[in-house]
Structure formats: C-alpha cells, structure tokens
Coordinates of C-alpha atoms and ligand atoms in Angstrom, one line a residue:
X1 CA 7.8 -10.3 6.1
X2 CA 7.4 -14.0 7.3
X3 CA 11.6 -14.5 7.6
X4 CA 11.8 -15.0 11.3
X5 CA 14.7 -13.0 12.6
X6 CA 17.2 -16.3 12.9
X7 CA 16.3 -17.7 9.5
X8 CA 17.2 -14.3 8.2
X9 CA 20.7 -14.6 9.8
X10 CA 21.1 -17.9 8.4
X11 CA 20.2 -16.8 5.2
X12 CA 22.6 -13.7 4.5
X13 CA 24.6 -13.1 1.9
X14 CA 28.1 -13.5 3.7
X15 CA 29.9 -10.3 3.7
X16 CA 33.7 -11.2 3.6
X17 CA 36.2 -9.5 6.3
X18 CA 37.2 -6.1 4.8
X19 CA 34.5 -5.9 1.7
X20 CA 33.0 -3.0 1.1
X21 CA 29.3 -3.1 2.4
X22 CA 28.5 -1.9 -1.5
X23 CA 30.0 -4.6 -2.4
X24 CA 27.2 -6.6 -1.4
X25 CA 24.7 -4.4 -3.8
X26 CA 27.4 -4.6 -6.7
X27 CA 26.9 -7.0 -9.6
X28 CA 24.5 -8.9 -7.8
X29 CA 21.2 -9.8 -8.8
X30 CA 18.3 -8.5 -7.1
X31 CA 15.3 -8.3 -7.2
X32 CA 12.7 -5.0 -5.6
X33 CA 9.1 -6.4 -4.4
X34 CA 6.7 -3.1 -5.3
X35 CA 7.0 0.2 -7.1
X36 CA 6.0 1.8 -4.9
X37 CA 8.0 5.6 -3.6
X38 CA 10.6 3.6 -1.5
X39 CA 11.0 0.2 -3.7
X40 CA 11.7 2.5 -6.8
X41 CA 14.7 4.8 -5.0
X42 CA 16.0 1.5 -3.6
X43 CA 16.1 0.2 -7.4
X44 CA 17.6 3.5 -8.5
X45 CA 20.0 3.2 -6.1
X46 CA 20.9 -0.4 -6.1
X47 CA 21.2 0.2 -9.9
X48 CA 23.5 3.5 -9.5
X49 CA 25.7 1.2 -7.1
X50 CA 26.0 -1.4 -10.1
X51 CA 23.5 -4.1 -9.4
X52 CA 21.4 -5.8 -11.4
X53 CA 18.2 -4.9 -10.7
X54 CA 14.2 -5.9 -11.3
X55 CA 10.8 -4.4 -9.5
X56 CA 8.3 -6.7 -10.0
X57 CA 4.7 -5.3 -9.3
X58 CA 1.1 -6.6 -8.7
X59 CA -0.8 -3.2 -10.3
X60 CA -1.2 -2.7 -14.0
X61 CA 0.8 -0.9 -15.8
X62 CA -1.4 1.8 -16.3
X63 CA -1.7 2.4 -12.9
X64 CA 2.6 2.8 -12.2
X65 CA 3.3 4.4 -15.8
X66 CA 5.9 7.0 -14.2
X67 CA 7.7 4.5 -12.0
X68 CA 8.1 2.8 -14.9
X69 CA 9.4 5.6 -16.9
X70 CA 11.9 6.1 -14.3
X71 CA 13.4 2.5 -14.4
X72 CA 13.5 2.4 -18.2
X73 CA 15.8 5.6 -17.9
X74 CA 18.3 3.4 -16.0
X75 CA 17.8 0.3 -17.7
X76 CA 16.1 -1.5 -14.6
X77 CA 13.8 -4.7 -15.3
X78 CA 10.3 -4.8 -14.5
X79 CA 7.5 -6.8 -14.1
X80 CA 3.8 -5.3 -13.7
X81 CA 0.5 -6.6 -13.3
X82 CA 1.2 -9.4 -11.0
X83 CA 4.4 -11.3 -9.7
X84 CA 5.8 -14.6 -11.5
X85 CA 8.1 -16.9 -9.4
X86 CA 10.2 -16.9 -12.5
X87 CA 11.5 -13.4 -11.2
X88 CA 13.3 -15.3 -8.5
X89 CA 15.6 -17.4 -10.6
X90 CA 18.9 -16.2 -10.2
X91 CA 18.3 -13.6 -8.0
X92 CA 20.8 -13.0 -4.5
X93 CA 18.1 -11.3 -2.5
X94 CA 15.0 -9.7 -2.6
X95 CA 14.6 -6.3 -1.1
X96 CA 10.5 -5.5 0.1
X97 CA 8.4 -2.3 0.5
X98 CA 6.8 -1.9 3.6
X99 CA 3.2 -2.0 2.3
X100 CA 3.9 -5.9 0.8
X101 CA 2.3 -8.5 3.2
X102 CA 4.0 -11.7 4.1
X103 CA 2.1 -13.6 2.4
X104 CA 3.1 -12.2 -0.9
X105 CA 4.4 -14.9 -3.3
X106 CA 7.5 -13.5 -4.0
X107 CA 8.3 -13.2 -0.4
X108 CA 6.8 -17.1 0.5
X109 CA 8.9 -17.9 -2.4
X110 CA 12.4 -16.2 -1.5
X111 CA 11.9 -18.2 1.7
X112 CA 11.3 -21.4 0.6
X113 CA 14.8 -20.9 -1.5
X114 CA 16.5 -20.1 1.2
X115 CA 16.8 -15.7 0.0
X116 CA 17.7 -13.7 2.3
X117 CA 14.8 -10.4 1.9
X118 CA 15.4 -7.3 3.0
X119 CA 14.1 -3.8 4.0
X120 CA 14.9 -1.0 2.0
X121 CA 16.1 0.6 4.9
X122 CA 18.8 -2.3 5.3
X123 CA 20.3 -1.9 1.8
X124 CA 20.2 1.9 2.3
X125 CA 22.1 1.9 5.2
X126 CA 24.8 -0.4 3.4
X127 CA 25.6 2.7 1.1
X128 CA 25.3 5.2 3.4
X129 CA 28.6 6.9 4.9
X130 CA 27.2 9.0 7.3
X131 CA 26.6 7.5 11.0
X132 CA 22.4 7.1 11.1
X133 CA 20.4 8.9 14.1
X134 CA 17.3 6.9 13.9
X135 CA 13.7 7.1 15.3
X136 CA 11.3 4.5 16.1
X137 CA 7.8 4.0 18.4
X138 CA 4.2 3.3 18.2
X139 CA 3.5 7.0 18.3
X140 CA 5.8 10.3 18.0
X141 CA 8.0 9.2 15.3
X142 CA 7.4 11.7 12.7
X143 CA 7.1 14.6 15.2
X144 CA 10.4 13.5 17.2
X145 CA 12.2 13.0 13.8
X146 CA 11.2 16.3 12.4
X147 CA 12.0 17.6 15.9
X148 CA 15.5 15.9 15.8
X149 CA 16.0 17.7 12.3
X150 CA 15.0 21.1 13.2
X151 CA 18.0 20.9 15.8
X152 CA 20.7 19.9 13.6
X153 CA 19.6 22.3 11.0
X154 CA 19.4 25.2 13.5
X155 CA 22.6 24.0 14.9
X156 CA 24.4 24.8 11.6
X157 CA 25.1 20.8 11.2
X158 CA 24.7 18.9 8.2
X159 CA 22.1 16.4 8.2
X160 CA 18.9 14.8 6.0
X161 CA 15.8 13.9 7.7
X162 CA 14.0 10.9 6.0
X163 CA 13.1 7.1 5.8
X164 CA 9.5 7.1 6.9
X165 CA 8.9 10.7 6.9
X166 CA 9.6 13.0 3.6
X167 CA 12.1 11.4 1.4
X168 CA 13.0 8.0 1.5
X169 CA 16.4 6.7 2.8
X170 CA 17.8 5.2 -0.4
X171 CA 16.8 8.8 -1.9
X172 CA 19.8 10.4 -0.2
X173 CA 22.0 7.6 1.4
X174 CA 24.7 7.4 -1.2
X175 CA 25.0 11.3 -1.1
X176 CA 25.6 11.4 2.7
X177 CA 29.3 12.3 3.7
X178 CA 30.7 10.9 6.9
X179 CA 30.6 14.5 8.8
X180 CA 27.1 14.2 8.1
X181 CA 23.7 12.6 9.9
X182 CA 21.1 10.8 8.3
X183 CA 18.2 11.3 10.8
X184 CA 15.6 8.5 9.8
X185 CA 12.0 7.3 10.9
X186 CA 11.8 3.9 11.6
X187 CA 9.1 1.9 11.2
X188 CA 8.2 -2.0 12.5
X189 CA 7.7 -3.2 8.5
X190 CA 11.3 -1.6 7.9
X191 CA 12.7 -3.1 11.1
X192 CA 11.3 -6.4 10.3
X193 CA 13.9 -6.5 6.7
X194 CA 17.0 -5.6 8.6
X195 CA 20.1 -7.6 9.0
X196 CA 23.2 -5.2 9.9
X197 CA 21.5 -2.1 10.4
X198 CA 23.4 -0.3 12.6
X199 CA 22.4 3.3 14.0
X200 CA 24.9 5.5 15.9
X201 CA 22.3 6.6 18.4
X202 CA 18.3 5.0 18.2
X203 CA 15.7 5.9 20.0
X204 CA 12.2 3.5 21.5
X205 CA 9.5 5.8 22.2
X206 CA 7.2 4.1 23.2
X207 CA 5.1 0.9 22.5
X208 CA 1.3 0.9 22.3
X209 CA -0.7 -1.8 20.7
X210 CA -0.8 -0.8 16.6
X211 CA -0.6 -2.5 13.8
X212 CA -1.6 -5.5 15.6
X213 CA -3.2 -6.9 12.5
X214 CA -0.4 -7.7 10.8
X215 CA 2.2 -8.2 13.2
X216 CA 0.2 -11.2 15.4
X217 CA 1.1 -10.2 19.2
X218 CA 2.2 -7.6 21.4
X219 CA 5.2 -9.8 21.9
X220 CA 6.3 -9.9 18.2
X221 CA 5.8 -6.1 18.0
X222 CA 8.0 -5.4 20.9
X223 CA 10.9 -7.6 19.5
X224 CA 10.6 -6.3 16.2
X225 CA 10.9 -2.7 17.4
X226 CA 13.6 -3.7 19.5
X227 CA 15.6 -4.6 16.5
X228 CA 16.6 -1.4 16.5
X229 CA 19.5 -1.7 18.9
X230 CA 20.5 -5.0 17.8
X231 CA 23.8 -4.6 16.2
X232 CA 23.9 -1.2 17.7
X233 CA 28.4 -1.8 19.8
X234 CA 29.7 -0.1 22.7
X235 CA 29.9 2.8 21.0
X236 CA 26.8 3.3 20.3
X237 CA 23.5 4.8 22.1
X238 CA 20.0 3.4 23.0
X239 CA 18.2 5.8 24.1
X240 CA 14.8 4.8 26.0
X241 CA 11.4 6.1 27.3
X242 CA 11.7 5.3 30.9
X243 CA 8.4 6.2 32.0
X244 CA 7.2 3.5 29.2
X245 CA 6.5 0.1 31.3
X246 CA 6.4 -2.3 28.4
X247 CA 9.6 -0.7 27.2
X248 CA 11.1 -1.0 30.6
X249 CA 10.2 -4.4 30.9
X250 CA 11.0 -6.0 27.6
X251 CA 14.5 -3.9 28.2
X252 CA 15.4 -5.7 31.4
X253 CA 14.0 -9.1 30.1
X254 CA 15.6 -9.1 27.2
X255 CA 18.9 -9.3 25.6
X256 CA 18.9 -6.0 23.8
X257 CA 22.4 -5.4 21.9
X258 CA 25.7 -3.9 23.2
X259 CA 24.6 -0.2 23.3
X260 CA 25.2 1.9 26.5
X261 CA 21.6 3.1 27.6
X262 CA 20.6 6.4 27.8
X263 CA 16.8 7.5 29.2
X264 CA 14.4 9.9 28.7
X265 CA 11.4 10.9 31.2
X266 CA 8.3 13.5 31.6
X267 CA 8.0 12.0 35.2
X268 CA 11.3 12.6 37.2
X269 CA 15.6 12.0 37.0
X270 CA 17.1 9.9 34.5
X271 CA 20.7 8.6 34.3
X272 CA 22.1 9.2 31.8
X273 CA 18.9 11.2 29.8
X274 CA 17.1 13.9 29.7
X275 CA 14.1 14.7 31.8
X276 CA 11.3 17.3 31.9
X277 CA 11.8 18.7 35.6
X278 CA 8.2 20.5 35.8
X279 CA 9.6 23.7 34.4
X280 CA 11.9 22.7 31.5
X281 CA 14.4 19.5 30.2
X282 CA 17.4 18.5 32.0
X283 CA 20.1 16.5 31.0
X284 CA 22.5 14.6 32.8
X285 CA 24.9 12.8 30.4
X286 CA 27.2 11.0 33.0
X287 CA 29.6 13.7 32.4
X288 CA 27.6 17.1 32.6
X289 CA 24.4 18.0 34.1
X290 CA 22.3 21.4 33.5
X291 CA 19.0 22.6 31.4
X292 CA 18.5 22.8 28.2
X293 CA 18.1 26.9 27.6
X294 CA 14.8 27.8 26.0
X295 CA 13.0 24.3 26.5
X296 CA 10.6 25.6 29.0
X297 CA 8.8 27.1 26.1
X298 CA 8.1 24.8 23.2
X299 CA 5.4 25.3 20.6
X300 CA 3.7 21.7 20.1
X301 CA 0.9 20.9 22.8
X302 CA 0.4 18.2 25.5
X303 CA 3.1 15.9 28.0
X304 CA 3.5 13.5 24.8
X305 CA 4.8 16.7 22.9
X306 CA 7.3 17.2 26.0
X307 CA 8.4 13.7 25.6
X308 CA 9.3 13.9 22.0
X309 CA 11.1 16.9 22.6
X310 CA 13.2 15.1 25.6
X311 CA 14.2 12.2 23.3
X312 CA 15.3 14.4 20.4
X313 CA 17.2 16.5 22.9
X314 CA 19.2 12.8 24.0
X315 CA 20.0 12.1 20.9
X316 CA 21.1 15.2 20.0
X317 CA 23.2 15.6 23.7
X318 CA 24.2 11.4 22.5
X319 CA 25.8 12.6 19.2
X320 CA 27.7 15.6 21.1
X321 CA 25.8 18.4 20.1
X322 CA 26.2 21.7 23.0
X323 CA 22.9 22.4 25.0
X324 CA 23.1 26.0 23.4
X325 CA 23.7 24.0 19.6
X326 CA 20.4 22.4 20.3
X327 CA 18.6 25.6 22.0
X328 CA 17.2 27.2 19.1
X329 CA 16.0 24.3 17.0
X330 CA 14.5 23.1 20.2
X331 CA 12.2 26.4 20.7
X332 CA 11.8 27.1 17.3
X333 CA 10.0 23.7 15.9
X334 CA 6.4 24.6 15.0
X335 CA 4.7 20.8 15.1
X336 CA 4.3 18.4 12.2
X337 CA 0.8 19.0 9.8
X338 CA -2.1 16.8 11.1
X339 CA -0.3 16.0 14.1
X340 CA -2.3 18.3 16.8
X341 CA -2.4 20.9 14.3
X342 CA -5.0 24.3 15.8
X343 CA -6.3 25.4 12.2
X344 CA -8.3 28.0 13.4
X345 CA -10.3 29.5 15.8
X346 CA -14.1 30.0 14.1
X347 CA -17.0 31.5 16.3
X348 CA -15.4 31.2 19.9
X349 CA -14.3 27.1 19.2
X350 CA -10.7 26.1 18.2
X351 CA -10.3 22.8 15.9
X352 CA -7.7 20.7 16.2
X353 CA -6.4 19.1 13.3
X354 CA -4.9 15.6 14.8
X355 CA -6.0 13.2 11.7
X356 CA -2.4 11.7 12.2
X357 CA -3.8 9.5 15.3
X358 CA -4.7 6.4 14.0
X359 CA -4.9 4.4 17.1
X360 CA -6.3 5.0 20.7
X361 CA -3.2 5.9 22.2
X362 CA -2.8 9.0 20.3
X363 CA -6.5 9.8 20.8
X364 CA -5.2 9.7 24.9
X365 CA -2.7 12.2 24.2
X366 CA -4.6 14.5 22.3
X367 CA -7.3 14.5 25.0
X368 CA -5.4 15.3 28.0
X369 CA -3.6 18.5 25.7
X370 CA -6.6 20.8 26.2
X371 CA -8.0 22.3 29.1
X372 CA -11.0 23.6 27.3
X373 CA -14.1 20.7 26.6
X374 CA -13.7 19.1 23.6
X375 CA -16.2 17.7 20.4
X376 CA -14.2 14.8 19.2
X377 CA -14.6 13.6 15.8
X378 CA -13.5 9.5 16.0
X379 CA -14.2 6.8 13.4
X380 CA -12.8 5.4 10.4
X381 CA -11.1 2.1 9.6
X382 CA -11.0 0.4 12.6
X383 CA -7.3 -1.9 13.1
X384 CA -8.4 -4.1 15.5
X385 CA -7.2 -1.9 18.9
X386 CA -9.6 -1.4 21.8
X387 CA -10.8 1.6 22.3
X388 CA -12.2 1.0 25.8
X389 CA -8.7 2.7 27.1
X390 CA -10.1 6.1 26.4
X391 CA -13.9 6.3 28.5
X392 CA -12.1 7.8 31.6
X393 CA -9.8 10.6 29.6
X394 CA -13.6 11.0 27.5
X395 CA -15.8 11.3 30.3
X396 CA -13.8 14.0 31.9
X397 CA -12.8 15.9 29.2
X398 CA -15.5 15.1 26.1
X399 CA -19.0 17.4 25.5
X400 CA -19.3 14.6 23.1
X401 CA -18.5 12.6 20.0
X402 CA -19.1 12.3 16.5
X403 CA -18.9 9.4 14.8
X404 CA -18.1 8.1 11.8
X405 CA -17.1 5.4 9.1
X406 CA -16.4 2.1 9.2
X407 CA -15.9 2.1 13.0
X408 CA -18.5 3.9 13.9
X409 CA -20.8 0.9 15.2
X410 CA -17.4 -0.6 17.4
X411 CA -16.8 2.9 18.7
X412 CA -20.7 2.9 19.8
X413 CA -20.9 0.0 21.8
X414 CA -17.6 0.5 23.0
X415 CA -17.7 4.0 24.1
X416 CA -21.3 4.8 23.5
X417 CA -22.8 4.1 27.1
X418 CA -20.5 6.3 28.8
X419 CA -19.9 9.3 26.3
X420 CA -22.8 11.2 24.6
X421 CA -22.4 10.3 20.9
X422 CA -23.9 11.2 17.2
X423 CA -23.1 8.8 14.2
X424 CA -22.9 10.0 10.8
X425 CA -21.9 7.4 7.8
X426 CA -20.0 10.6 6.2
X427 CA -17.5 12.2 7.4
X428 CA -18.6 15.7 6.6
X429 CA -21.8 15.0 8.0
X430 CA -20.3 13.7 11.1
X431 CA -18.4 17.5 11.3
X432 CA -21.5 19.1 11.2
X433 CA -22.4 16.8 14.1
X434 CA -19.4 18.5 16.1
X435 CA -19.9 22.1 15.3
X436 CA -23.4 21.8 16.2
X437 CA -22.8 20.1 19.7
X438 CA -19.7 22.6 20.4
X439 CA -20.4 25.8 22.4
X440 CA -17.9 28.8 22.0
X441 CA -14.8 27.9 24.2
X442 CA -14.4 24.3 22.9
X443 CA -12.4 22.4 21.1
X444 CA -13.2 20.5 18.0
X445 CA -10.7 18.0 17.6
X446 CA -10.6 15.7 14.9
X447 CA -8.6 12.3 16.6
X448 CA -10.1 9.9 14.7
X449 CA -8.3 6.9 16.2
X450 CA -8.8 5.0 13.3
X451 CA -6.9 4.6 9.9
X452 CA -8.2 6.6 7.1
X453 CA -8.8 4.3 3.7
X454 CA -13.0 3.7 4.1
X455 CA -13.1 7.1 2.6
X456 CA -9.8 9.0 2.0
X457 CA -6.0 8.1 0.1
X458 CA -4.7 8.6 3.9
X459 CA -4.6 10.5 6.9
X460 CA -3.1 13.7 4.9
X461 CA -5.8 13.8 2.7
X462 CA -8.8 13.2 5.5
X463 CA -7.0 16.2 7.2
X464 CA -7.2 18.4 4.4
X465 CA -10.6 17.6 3.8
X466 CA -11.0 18.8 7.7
X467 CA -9.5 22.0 7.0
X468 CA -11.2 22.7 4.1
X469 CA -14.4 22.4 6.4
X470 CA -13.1 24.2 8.7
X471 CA -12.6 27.5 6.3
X472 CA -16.4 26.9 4.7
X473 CA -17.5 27.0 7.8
X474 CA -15.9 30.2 8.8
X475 CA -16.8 31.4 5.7
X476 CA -20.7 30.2 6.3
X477 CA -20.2 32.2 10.3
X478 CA -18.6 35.7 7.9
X479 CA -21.6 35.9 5.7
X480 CA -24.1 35.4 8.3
Ligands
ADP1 P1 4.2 8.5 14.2 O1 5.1 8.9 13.1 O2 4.8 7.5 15.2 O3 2.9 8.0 13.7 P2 3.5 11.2 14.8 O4 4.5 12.2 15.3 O5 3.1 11.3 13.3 O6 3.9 9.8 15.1 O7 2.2 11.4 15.6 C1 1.1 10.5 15.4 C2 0.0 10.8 16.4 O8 0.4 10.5 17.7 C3 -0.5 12.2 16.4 O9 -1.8 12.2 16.7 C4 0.3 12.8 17.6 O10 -0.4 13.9 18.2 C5 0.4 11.6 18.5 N1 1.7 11.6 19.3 C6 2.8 12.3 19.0 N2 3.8 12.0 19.9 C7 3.2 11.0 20.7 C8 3.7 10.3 21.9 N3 5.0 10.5 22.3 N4 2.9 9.5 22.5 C9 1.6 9.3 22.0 N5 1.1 9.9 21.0 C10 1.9 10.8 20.3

C-alpha cells in the first residue's frame, strides 16, 4: 500500500478514550479491496461486528462465484469485474488484501481523500480478545509459527495458529477468549496496513532481501518489518535474531517501540533469549536460566531449523510457559510440507522436497542441511534477488544443477561458470536432468529459489507435482 506510515497516522479514524476497539468496525462504512480468502473473512467479520460492508473486485464474476455466494448470505455489497471510484463515496476506511498492489485505484484513490486503509490483520486484531503471539521474517515464518503452535497445543493451552499460514486471522479473531493465544504469521504486505496492532510478544527472524520488487529498498523492507514492535509497551516482548546483522543494526539505529528485548542465537549466550549451546537450547530469561529438556533432538533439518526452534521456544518462555510445558511440542513438531520435506528415498538418493524456498537465502539453508552431495533443482520466476550469494555453499556441496523456467538463463550466467549445470524449459524435464546426474547417496533437492507462477498455482502445487515424480519414478526403479 502507498500510505506512508505517518500519513497513515494522520489519517485514522480517531478512536475516543474508553471506546470499544469494535467500535471502530461498528456501523461504519467500509469498504474490502479483493475477494480474495482473507478480504472475504474480514468482510464476514466486519459485517458480523455490525458494519456496513462492500468487496469490490477486479475478476469477473464467474471467476469468484462462491465468494460471492458467501456475501449475499450476509447481505454484504459487492462489486466484481473491475473497481469504480464510486465505491469510495461514503466509505470510513478501506481495508486491502495482501495480493493488491499500491497502485490499485481504489487504494490511489482512498489516499488522495485522505482514507485511512488498512490490513486485514489490523481490523482483525481490533476484535480479537486474546493477547496476539506473532511471527514475522524474510524466511522461517511458517515453520516457526507452526512450531510455536505445536507447543501450546502439546502444552495443553488454548490457542489458534493463523494469519498467513492456514486460516486467516479474521476467521477466528472474534472467537478468541482472553485466556487464549492467537499465534499469527506476519507478513510485510500485512504489516504495511497496520495502525494499532499490538502483539504481546513478536518475533524478527531474520531479514534477507525478498520481495524487493514491490517493496523498493532494503531500507523500506526493514522498516516495514519492524512495524511489528511499534506499539508493542513495556509490557510487551520483542524478541530478536541476534546473530542477524541487518537486524542488529536497524535495532540499535532505530527507534523501535517500548518493548523489553529478548534474543535468540545458534552462535553463542543471549540475554535475555534463548540460545543453541552446541548440544541443545538454553534460556536465560533474566530470572531463570537452564535447558530446554528434549531440544537436543528435534526433527526438522539444518542450523536455520535450530533457529526457528529457539525463537518459538522465547516466545513461548516470553508468554510464561514452563521449559517442561514447551518440552514435548518442542520434540514432537514433524516440519512444515514443502519446507525441507525428505519424500523418499528411491534407488540409493533421498529427495528433498523444499519448493517453499522462493529466494536465495533459503536455497543457503537448504544447502548447508545435508552432508551427502546434492542435485539441486533451481529456476522459476525469478523476483529480482541475486543469486550470486550461493556459488560458494554450491561449489562445495552441489554434483550439479538443473535448471529450469523463467529463470533459467539468469541462474546460467550467474551460477553457470562455477557449478556444472543442465537447463530444461520444463520442469519435469529438468527432474529427469537431476535423477540422471545423481549417484546413489545423493540428495535431490528441489530449492528452486524462485517463485513458482511461470508454470504452477504456487509453491504447494510445484511441490506436489515433485512428489508425484518422485513416486513414478520409484515406480519406473520397482518394475525394472
Ligand atoms: P516463510 O513462511 O517465512 O516463507 P517457511 O517456514 O515457509 O518460511 O520456510 C520457507 C523456506 O525457507 C523453506 O525453504 C525453509 O526451509 C527455509 N527456512 C526456514 N527457516 C529459515 C530460516 N530461519 N532462515 C532461512 N531459511 C529458512
């Protein structure tokens, strides 16, 4: 969204002392940018919290008949097949998916009136009576989120994972009771609509460059991450990844709300945090120190897996759970699908499902996971990153590459003089590429770096197409 964060300030709609923050969604007019999953929950439940709502739309009807079907049933106005400034008139704010651009007319238009717009995870957490436990990063969110909610669930405490992972937050936020936890994934676009979003404990993972495309500069993506903590008081919790430099620096450069600090670290002490000692994760709260039982065995692969688990374990140790509460969950988390996922092991190699990593920091972590070589599949829709950051984790640890899609030329010249490389315009061609190069004892590892939209719906979908390769090819090796 274009609303730069001060002109958002400026244009809130002022909340009185004492009102209700529903009272900012009741009987006002409002209007929802985009049917899409999390712009039709957030008209549900603007509507359930007695606003007047409309969703307008660019696609055709055709193409949204169920969302449709679903605002008729609460009386919710739409507009479909493009968006008419007209839907602004009368309106108190507008309230934006994360896929709409900033250029969007609607949006250019609630600016020029002076309309305050919004993230659906801001109006969410206006209804929402539980405190909020709340994940954000260039990489990890997912797995730390899910992570986070494995603990509370095996800990016996109430609590709904969501936002950016699963469900979105306006699914479940007027449900949530004030015992509870709503344990959300954060992402820049939501960050970007917020206004008093205020999370009991947040977390910064890490920041790598992604999504540079729309978000200009490394610069305006740090800040808009660090939003996180901004109205985060006192009593609150930031926790940070110490042994992340950029998130280190912007920290001590930066005015970064009232929130006391906590740390985490794969590479040594932290005060207060939670650090992976070599063996297993210690903690150090500022008021009780020890290990967290079970940690020295956790399923996920890799250092970055390690980290995750460290920052769930803060916020976890942050909202007062015991070190023996968050034992179990801890141990027993299995990974997140596409996310370094080992499908199978099919003639002596392993593959690695890790279709998730869409930029070449992920592709880093993945590559330092596994001791045996690997055949990595890379390529797809490139997002404007530079994937010269990999050749020295590639040459040591790569047989080779295959490459394909949209990418696959920019991956060439920029990794092609240094790794051995095939290039296939298809991507099932380019994963006969890799099970041809790759000798029994390998890994296969599917990292493409890259988004997924030159030939699949999304990452989901090109990692079931991997796996379904996977088992055709095991079932081409059986009947041999
Ligand atoms: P996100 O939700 O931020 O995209 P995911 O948990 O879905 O993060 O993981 C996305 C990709 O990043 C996967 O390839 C995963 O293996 C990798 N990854 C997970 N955690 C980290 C981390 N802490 N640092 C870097 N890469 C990570």
């Amino acid at each position: 969204m274009a609303i730069a964060a001060e002109d958002n300030r400026r244009a809130t709609v002022p909340t009185p002392a004492g009102m209700m923050t529903t009272d900012r969604i009741k009987e006002r007019s409002i209007l929802v940018i985009g049917m899409a999953r999390s712009g039709i929950a957030t008209a549900l439940m603007m509507a359930d919290a007695g606003a007047r709502v409309t969703v307008s739309e660019m696609k055709p009807e055709a193409e949204v008949s169920a969302a449709i079907e679903q605002l008729k049933a609460k009386n919710i106005g739409f507009e479909v097949g493009g968006h008419t400034l007209g839907s602004l008139e009368n309106v108190d704010f507008v309230v934006t998916s994360p896929g709409v651009p900033p250029s969007n007319i609607l949006l250019t238009g609630a600016k020029e009136r002076g309309l305050p717009a919004y993230s659906e995870l801001e109006v969410a957490s206006w209804v929402c009576q539980s405190p909020i436990l709340a994940v954000t990063g260039s990489n990890g969110k997912t797995t730390t989120t899910a992570w986070t909610g494995w603990i509370y669930k095996h800990a016996g405490r109430h609590a709904q994972v969501g936002g950016n992972i699963g469900r979105a937050f306006s699914e479940f936020a007027a449900g949530m009771q004030k015992e509870q936890r709503a344990i959300l994934e954060v992402s820049t676009f939501q960050l970007e609509g917020i206004d008093q979003f205020r999370p009991k404990v947040a977390v910064l993972l890490n920041l790598s460059p992604d999504h540079l495309d729309r978000h200009g500069s490394m610069d305006e993506y740090t800040r808009l991450k660090f939003r996180i903590f901004e109205n985060q008081t006192e009593s609150d919790i930031a926790v940070l990844n110490a042994d992340d430099e950029a998130v280190v620096a912007w920290d001590q450069d930066h005015d970064n709300g009232r929130a006391q600090h906590w740390w985490f670290s794969i590479a040594g002490p932290v005060s207060p945090g939670v650090w992976w000692d070599g063996e297993s994760l210690s903690y150090d709260t500022g008021k009780a120190k020890g290990q967290i039982p079970g940690s020295n065995q956790l399923i996920p692969p890799g250092a970055h897996n390690r980290a995750n688990a460290a920052a769930a374990v803060a916020v976890a140790l942050a909202d007062g759970l015991t070190p023996s509460e968050i034992a179990t969950g801890l141990q027993k988390f299995p990974g997140v699908e596409h996310r370094l996922e080992r499908v199978a092991v099919v003639a002596g190699i392993t593959f690695v499902n890790d279709s998730k990593a869409t930029n070449p920091d992920a592709v880093a972590k993945a590559l330092v996971s596994f001791d045996q070589p690997l055949v990595v599949i890379m390529g797809g829709l490139d997002k404007g990153t530079d994937f010269g950051v990999l050749v020295p984790a590639l040459k040591e640890r790569a047989r080779a590459l295959a490459l394909t899609g949209r990418a696959a030329r920019k991956l060439e010249v920029e990794l092609g003089a240094e790794v051995p490389y095939r290039s296939a315009a298809r991507f099932e061609n380019a994963f006969e590429i890799a099970v041809e190069i790759a000798q029994p004892g390998d890994v296969v590892l599917l990292s493409p770096g890259c988004a997924s939209f030159d030939q699949f719906d999304n990452y989901e979908h090109r990692g079931q197409v991997f796996k379904q390769l996977v088992k055709d090819f095991a079932q081409r090796k059986e009947s041999e």
